[in-house]
mmCIF file of C-alpha atoms in Angstrom:
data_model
loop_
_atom_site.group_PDB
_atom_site.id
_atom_site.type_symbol
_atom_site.label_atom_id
_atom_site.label_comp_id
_atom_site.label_asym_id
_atom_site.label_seq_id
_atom_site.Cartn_x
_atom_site.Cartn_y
_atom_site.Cartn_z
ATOM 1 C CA UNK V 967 0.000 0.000 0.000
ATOM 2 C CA UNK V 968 2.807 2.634 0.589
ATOM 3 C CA UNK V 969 4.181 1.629 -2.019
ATOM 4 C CA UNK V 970 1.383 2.740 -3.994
ATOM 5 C CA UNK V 971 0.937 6.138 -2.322
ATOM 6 C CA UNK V 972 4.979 6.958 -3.239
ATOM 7 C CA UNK V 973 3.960 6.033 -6.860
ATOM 8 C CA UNK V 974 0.824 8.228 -7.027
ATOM 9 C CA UNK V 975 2.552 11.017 -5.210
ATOM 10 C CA UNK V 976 5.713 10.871 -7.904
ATOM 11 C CA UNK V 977 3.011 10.900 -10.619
ATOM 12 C CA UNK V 978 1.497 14.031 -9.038
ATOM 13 C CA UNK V 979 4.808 15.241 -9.030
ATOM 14 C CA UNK V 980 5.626 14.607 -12.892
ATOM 15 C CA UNK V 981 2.702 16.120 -13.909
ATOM 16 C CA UNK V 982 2.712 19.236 -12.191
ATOM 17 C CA UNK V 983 6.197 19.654 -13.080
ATOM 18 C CA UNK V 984 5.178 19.224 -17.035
ATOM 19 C CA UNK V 985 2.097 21.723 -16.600
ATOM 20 C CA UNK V 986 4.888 24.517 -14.775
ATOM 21 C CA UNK V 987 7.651 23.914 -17.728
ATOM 22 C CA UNK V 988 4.719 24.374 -20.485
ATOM 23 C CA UNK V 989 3.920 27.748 -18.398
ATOM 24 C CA UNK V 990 6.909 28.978 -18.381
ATOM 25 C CA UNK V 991 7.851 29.539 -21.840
ATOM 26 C CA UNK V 992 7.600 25.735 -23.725
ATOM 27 C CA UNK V 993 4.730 27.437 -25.787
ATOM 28 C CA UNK V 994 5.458 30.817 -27.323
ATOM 29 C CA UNK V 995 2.526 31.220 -29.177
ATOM 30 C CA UNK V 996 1.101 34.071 -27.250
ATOM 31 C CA UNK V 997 4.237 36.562 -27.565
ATOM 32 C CA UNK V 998 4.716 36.874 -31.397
ATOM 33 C CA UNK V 999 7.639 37.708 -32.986
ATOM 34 C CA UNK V 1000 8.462 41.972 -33.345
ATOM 35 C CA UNK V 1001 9.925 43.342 -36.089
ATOM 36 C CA UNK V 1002 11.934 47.062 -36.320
ATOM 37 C CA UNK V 1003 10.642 49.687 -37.837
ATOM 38 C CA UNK V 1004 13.597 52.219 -38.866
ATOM 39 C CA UNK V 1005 12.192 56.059 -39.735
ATOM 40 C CA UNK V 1006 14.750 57.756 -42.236
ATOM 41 C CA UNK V 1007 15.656 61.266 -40.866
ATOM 42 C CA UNK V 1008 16.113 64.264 -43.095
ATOM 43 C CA UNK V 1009 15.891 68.405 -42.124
ATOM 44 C CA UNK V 1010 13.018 68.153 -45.218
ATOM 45 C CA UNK V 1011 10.398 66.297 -43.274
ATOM 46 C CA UNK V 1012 9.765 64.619 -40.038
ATOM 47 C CA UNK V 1013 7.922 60.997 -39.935
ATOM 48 C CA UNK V 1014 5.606 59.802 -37.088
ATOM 49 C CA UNK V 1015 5.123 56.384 -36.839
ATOM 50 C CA UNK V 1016 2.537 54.639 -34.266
ATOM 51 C CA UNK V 1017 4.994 51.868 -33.654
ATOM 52 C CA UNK V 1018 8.594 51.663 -33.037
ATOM 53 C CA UNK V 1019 7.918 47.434 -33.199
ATOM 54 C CA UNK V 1020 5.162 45.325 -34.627
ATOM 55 C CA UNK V 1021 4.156 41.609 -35.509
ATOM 56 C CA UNK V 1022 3.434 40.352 -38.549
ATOM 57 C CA UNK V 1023 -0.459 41.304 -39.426
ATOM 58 C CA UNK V 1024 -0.399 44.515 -37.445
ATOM 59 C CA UNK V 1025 -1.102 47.991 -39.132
ATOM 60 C CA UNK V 1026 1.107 50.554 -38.562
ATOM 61 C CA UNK V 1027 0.215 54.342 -39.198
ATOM 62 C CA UNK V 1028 2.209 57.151 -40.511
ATOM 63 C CA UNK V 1029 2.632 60.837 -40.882
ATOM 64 C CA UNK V 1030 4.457 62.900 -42.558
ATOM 65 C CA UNK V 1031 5.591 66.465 -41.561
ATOM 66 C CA UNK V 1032 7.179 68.504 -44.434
ATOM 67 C CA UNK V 1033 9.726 70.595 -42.785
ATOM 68 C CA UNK V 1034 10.928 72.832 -45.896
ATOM 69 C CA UNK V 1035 7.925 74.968 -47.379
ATOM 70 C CA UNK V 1036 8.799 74.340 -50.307
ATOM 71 C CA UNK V 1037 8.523 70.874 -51.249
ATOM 72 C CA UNK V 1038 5.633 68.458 -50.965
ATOM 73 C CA UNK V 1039 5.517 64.601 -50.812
ATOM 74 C CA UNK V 1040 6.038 62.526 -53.740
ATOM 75 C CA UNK V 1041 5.757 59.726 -52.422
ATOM 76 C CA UNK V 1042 6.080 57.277 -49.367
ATOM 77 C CA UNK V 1043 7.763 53.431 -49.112
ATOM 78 C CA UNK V 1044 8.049 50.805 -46.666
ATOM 79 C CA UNK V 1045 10.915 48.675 -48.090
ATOM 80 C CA UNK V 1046 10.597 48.907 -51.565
ATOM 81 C CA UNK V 1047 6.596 49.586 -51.244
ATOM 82 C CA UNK V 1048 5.065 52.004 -52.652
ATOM 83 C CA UNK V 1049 2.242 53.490 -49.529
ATOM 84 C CA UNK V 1050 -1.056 55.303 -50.233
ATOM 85 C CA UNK V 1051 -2.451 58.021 -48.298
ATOM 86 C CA UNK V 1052 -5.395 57.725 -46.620
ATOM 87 C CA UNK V 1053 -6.512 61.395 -45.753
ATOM 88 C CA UNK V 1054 -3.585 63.018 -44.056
ATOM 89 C CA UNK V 1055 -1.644 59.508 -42.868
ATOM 90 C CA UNK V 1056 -0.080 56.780 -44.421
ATOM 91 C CA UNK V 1057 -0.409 53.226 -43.165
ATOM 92 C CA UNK V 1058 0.712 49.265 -43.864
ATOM 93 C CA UNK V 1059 0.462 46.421 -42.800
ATOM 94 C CA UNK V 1060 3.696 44.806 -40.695
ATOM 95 C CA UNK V 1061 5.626 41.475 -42.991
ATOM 96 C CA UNK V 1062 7.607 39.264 -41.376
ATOM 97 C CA UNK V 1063 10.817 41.471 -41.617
ATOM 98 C CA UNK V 1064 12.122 44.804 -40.149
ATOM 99 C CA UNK V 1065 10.791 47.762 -42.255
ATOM 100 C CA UNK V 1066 13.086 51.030 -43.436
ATOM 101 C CA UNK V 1067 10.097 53.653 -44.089
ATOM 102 C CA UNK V 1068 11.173 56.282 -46.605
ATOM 103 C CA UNK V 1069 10.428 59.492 -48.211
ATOM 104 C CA UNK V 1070 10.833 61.057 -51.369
ATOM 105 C CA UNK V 1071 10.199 64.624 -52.121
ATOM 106 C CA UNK V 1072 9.687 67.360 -55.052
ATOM 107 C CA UNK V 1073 9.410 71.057 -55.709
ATOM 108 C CA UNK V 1074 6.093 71.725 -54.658
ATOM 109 C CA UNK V 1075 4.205 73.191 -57.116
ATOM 110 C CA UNK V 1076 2.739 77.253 -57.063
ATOM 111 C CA UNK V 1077 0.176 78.475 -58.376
ATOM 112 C CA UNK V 1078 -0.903 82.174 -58.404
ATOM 113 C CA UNK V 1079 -3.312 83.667 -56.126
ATOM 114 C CA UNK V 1080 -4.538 87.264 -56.820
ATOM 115 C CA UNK V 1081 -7.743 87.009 -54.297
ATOM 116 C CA UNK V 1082 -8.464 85.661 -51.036
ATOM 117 C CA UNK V 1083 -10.522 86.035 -48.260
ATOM 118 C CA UNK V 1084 -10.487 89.928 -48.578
ATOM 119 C CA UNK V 1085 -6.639 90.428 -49.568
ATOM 120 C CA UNK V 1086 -5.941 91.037 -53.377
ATOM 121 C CA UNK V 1087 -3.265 92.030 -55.359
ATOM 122 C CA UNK V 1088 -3.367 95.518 -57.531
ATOM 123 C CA UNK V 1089 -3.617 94.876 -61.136
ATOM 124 C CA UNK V 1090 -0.316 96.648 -62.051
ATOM 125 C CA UNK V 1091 1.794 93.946 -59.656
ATOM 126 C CA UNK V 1092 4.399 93.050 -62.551
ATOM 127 C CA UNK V 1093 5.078 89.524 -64.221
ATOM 128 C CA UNK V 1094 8.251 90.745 -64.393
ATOM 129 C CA UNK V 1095 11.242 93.280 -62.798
ATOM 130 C CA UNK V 1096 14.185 94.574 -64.312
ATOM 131 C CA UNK V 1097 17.554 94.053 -62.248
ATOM 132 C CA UNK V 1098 19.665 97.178 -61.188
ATOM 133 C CA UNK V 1099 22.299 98.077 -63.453
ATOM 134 C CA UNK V 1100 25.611 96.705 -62.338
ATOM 135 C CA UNK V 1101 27.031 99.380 -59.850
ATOM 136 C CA UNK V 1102 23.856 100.387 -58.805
ATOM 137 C CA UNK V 1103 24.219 100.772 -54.752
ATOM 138 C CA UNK V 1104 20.102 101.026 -54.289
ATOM 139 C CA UNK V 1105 17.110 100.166 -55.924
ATOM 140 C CA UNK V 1106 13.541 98.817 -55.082
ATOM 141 C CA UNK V 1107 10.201 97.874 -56.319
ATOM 142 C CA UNK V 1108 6.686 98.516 -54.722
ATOM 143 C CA UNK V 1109 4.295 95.789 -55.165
ATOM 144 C CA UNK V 1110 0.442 96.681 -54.009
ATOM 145 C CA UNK V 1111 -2.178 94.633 -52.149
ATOM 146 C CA UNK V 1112 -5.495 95.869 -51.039
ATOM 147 C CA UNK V 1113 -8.162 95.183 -48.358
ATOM 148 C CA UNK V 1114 -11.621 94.635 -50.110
ATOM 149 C CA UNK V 1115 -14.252 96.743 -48.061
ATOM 150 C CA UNK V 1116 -13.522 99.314 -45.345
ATOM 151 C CA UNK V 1117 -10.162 97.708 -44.539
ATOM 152 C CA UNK V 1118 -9.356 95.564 -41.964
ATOM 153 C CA UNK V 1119 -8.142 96.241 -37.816
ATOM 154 C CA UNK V 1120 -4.200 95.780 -37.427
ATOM 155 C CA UNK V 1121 -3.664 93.418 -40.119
ATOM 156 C CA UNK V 1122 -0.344 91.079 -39.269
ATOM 157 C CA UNK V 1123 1.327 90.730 -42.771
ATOM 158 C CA UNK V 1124 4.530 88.598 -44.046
ATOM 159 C CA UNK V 1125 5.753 87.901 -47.176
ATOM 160 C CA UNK V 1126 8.427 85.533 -48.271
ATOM 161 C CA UNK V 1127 9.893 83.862 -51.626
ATOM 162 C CA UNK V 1128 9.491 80.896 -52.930
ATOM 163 C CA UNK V 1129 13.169 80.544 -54.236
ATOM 164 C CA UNK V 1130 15.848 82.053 -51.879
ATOM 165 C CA UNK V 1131 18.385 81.876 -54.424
ATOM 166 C CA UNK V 1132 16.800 84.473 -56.937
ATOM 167 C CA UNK V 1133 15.279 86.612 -53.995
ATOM 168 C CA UNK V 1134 15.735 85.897 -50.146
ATOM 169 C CA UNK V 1135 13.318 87.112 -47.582
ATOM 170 C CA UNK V 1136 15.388 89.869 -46.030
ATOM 171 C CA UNK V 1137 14.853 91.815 -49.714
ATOM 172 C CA UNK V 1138 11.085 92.520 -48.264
ATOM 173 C CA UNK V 1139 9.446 95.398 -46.306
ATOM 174 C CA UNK V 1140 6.738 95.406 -45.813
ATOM 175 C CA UNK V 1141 4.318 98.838 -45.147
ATOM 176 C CA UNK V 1142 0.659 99.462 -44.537
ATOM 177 C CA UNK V 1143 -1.463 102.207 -45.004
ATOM 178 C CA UNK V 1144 -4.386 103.771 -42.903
ATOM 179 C CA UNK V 1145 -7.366 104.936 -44.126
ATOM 180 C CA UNK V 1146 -7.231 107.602 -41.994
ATOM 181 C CA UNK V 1147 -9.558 105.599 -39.433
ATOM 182 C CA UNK V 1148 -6.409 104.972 -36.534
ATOM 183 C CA UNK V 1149 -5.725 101.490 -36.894
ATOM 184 C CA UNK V 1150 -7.902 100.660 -39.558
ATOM 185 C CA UNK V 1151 -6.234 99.494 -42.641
ATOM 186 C CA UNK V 1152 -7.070 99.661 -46.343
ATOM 187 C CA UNK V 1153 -4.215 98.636 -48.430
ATOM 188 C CA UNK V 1154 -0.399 98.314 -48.080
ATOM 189 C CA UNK V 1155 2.911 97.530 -50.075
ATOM 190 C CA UNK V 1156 5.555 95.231 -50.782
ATOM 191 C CA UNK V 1157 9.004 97.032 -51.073
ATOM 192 C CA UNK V 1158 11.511 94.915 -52.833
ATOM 193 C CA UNK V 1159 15.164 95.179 -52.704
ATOM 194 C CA UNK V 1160 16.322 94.186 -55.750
ATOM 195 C CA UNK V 1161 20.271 94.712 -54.924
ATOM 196 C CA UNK V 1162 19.493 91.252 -53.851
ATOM 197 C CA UNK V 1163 17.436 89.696 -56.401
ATOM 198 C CA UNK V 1164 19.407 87.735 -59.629
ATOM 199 C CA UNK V 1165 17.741 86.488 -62.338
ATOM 200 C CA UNK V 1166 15.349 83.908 -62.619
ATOM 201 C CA UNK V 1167 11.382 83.017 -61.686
ATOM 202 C CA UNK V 1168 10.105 83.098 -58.143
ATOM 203 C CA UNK V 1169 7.085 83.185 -56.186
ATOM 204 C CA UNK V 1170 5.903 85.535 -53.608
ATOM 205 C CA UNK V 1171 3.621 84.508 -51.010
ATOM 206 C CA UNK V 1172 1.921 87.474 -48.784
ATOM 207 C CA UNK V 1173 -0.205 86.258 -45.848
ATOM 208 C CA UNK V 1174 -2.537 88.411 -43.806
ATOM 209 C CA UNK V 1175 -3.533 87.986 -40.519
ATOM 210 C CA UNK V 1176 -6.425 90.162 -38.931
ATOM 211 C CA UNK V 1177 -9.134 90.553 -35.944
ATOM 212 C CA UNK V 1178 -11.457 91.517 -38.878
ATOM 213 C CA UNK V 1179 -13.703 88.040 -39.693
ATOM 214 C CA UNK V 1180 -13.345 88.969 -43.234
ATOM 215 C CA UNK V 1181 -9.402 88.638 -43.576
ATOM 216 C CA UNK V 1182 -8.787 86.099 -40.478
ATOM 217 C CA UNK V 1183 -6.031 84.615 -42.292
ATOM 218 C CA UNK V 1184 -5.790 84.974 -46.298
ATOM 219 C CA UNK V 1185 -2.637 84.533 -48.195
ATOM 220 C CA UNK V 1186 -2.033 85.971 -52.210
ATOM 221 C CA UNK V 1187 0.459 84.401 -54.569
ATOM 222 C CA UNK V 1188 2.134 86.395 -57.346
ATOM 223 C CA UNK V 1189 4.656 85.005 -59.650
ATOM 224 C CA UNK V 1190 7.402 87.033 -60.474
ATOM 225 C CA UNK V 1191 10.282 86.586 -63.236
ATOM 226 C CA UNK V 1192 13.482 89.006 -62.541
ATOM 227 C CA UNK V 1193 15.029 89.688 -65.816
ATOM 228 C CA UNK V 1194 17.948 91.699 -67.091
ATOM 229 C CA UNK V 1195 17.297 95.484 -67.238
ATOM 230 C CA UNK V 1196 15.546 96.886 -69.899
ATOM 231 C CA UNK V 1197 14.121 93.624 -70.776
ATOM 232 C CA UNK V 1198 10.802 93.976 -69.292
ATOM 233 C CA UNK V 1199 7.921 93.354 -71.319
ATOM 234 C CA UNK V 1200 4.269 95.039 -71.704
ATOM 235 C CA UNK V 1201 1.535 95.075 -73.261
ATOM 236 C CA UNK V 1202 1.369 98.513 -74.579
ATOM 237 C CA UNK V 1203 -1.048 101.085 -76.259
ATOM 238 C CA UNK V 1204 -0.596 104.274 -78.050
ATOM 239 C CA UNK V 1205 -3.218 107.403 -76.851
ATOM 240 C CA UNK V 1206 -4.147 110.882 -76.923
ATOM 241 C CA UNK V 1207 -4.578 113.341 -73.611
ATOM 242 C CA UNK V 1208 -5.519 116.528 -75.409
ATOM 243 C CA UNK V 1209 -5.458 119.593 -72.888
ATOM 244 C CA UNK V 1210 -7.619 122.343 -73.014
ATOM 245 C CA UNK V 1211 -6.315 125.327 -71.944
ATOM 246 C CA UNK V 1212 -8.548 127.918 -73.507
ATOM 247 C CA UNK V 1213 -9.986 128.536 -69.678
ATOM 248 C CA UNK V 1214 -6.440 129.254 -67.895
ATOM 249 C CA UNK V 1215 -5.894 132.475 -67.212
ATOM 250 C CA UNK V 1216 -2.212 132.996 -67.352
ATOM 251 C CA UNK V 1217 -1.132 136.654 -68.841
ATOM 252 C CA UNK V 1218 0.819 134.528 -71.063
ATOM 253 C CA UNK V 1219 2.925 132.127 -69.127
ATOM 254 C CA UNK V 1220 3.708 128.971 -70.384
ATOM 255 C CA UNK V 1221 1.731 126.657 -69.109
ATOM 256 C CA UNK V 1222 3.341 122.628 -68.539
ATOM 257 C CA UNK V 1223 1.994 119.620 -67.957
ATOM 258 C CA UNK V 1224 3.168 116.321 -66.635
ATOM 259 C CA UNK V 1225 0.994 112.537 -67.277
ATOM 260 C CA UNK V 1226 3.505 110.578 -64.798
ATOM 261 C CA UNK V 1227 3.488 106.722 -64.587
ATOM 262 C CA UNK V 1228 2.624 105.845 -60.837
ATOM 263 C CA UNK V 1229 2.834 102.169 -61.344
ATOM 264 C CA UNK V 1230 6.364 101.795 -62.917
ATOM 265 C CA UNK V 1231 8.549 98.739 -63.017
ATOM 266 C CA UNK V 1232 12.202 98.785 -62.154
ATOM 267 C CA UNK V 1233 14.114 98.040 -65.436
ATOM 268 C CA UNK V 1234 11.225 98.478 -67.958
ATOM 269 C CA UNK V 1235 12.757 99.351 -71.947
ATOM 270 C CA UNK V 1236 13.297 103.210 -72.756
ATOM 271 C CA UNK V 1237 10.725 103.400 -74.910
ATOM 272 C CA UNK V 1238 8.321 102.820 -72.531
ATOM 273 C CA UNK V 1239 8.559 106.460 -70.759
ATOM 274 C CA UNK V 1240 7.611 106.697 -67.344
ATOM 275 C CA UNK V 1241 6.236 110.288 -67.555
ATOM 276 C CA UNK V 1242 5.564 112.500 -70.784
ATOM 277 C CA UNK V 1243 5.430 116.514 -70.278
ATOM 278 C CA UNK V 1244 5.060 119.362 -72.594
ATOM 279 C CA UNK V 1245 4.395 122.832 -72.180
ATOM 280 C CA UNK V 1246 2.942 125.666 -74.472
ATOM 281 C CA UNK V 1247 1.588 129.633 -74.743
ATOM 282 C CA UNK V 1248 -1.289 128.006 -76.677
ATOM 283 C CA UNK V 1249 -4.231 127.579 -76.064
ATOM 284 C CA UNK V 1250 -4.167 123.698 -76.091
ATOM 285 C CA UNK V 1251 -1.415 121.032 -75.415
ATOM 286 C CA UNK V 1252 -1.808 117.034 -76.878
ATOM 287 C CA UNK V 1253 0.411 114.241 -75.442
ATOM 288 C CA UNK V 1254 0.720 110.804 -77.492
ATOM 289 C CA UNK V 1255 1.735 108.158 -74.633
ATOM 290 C CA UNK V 1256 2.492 105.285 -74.625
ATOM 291 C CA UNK V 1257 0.229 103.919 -71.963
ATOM 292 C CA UNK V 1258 0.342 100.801 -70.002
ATOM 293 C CA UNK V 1259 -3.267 99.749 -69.739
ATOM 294 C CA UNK V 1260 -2.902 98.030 -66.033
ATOM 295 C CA UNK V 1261 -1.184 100.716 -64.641
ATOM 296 C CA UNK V 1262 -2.105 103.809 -63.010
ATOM 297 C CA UNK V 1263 -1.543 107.627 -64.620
ATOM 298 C CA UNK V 1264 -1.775 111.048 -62.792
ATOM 299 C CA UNK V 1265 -1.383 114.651 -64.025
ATOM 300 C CA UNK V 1266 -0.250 117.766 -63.400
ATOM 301 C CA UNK V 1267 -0.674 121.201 -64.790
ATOM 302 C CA UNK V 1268 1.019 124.010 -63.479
ATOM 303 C CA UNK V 1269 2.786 127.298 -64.092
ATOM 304 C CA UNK V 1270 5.488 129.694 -62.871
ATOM 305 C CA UNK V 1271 4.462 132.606 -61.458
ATOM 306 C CA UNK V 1272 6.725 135.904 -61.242
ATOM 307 C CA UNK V 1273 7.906 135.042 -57.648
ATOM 308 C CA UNK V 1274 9.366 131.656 -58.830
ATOM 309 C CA UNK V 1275 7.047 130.165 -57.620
ATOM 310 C CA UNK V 1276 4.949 127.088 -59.061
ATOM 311 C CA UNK V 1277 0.800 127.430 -59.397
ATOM 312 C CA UNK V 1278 -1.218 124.213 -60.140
ATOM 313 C CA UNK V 1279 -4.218 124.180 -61.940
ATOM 314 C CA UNK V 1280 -7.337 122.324 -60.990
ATOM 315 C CA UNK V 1281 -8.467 119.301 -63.071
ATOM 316 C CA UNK V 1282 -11.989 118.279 -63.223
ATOM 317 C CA UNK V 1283 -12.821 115.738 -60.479
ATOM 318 C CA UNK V 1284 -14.053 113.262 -63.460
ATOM 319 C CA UNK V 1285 -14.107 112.776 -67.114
ATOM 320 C CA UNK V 1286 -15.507 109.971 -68.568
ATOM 321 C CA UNK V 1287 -14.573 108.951 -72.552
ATOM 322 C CA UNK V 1288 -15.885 106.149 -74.766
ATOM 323 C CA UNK V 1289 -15.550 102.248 -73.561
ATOM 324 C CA UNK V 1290 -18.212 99.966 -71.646
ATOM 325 C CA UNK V 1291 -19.221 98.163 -68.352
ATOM 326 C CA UNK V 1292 -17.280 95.074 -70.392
ATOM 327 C CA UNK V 1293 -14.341 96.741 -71.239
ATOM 328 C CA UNK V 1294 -13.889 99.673 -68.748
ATOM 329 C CA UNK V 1295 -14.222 103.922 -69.837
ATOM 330 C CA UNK V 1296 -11.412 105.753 -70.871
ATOM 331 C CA UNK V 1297 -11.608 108.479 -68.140
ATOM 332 C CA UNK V 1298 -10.033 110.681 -65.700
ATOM 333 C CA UNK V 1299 -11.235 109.902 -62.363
ATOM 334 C CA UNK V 1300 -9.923 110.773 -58.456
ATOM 335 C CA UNK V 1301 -6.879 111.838 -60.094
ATOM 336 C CA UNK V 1302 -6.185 108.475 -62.189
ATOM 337 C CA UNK V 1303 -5.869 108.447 -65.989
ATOM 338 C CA UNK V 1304 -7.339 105.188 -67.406
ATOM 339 C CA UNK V 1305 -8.251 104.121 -70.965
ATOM 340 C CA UNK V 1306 -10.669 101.382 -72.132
ATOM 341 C CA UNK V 1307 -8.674 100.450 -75.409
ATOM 342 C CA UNK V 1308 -5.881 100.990 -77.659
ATOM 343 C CA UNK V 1309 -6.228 104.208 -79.633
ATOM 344 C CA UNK V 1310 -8.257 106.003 -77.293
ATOM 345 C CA UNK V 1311 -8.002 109.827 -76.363
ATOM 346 C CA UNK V 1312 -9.151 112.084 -73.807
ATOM 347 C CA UNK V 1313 -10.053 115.803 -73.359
ATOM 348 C CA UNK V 1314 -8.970 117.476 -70.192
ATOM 349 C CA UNK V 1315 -9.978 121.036 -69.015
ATOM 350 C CA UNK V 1316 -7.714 122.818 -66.416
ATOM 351 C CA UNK V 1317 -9.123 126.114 -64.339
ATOM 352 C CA UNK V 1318 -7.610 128.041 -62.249
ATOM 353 C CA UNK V 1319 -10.110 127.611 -59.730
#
């Protein structure tokens, strides 16, 4: 009989024994294997993954966080494959193998944008600017934007370039202007340095930031080719300003006038004057210009008087000419020349009062 109970108790024994060894690690099939997953750096882009390990079958999630502004994803691999997005993450599913995720970038494409969210660009901002002539110390361009409306309360605006090499940031300044309403603005300007511009094609990206709901946070794009001096191209058209002077009293001084280009571009050809003048005893002065039809034209009339000293005449507040709601009126208006085609003339009256 006891030797029964020794038996039974070594078989209790044995058994227990086998159920502890399978316990303790004789079955693995409830800790699956990991694999590595390796994130390639760069100063271009960042990469997030949701695991730094993972078995075989389980999804892993990525995102990508360009770094340099301007370039955009191309595309995304794990190994050698290829990775779709899925709204603003990548993901895969893990092999049996440690995983390299890479990235490979491009130039990330511009487009322009004259108008958004209450922020536009002027018409006249060029396609193109003329460099400085070598040995120039200083010279600058004013690009214009405008607040749609009343303006907008303290707008915050920056501006930077696309391509550093053809125009770095530092070459901007940017100024804003009041409408005389304290710190109320209605439009503003973009003052470029060109001593540090070289040729080529950039694009320059103005965001505004404001308390107004209207311009929260808009941004413009304009595209902008630097080219050498004298090489910038317009469209151009030839037109009449014809003066009237027969209402000037004067005692016979010479009267002058002056139709002044406000909207030129740095390095635009000779033959595209920026201001045309005359001056006469007659009773009538005509200008032919050569008028840029974005741009914006103002006048002035004057004369000497005996003291030295120089009169202007009034203009009219507003003339209107030919031209349509479709194609705009050749007219004089709040001290801006404008024509509504090529060919087009206008008559202009000065007084003395």
């Amino acid at each position: 009989m006891k030797k029964f109970f020794l038996l039974f108790a070594l078989c209790a024994i044995f058994l227990c024994g086998g159920v502890l060894l399978s316990a303790c690690g004789g079955d693995n099939s409830s800790n699956p294997k990991e694999y590595i997953i390796t994130l390639e750096t760069s100063s271009d882009y960042e990469i997030i993954s949701s695991h730094e390990k993972a078995a075989e079958g389980e999804t892993v999630t990525l995102k990508i966080k360009i770094t340099n502004e301007n370039l955009e994803i191309d595309s995304v691999f794990a190994n050698e494959t290829a990775l779709e997005i899925n709204g603003n993450s990548y993901s895969f599913v893990m092999p049996t193998q440690d995983v390299t995720i890479s990235v490979k970038t491009k130039e990330k494409t511009y487009q322009e944008v004259l108008e958004s969210d209450g922020t536009y660009w002027r018409e006249s901002v060029p396609n193109q600017i003329g460099l400085p002539e070598e040995g120039t110390q200083y010279a600058s361009q004013y690009i214009y934007f405008n607040f749609s409306g009343s303006g907008v309360w303290s707008p915050t605006v920056t501006v930077r370039s696309t391509n550093q090499e053809v125009l770095p940031d530092d070459a901007f300044e940017v100024r804003l202007t009041s409408n005389n309403q304290g710190t109320r603005y209605g439009y503003g300007s973009v003052c470029i340095d060109l001593t540090k511009a070289t040729k080529g094609t950039t694009y320059i990206i103005l965001t505004a930031k404001s308390s107004t709901m209207g311009t929260t946070n808009s941004t413009i794009i304009k595209k902008i080719e630097f080219v050498d001096n004298g090489k910038v191209e317009f469209e151009t058209w030839q037109t009449t300003v014809t003066f009237d002077l027969s209402k000037v009293a004067r005692s016979g001084r010479e009267i002058f006038v002056h139709v002044s280009d406000g909207d030129r571009v740095y390095g635009t050809p000779e033959a595209i004057p920026s201001y045309f003048s005359s001056s006469t005893t007659e009773d009538s002065i005509v200008l032919n210009i050569t008028y840029i039809p974005t741009h914006n034209y103002s006048i002035a009339v004057y004369y000497v008087d005996e003291d030295n000293h120089t009169i202007y005449l009034n203009l009219p507040e507003v003339i209107s000419g030919g031209g349509s709601t479709e194609t705009g009126f050749t007219q004089y208006i709040d001290g801006v020349l404008s024509f509504a085609h090529d060919g087009a003339n206008i008559k202009i009256t000065p007084t003395n009062n």
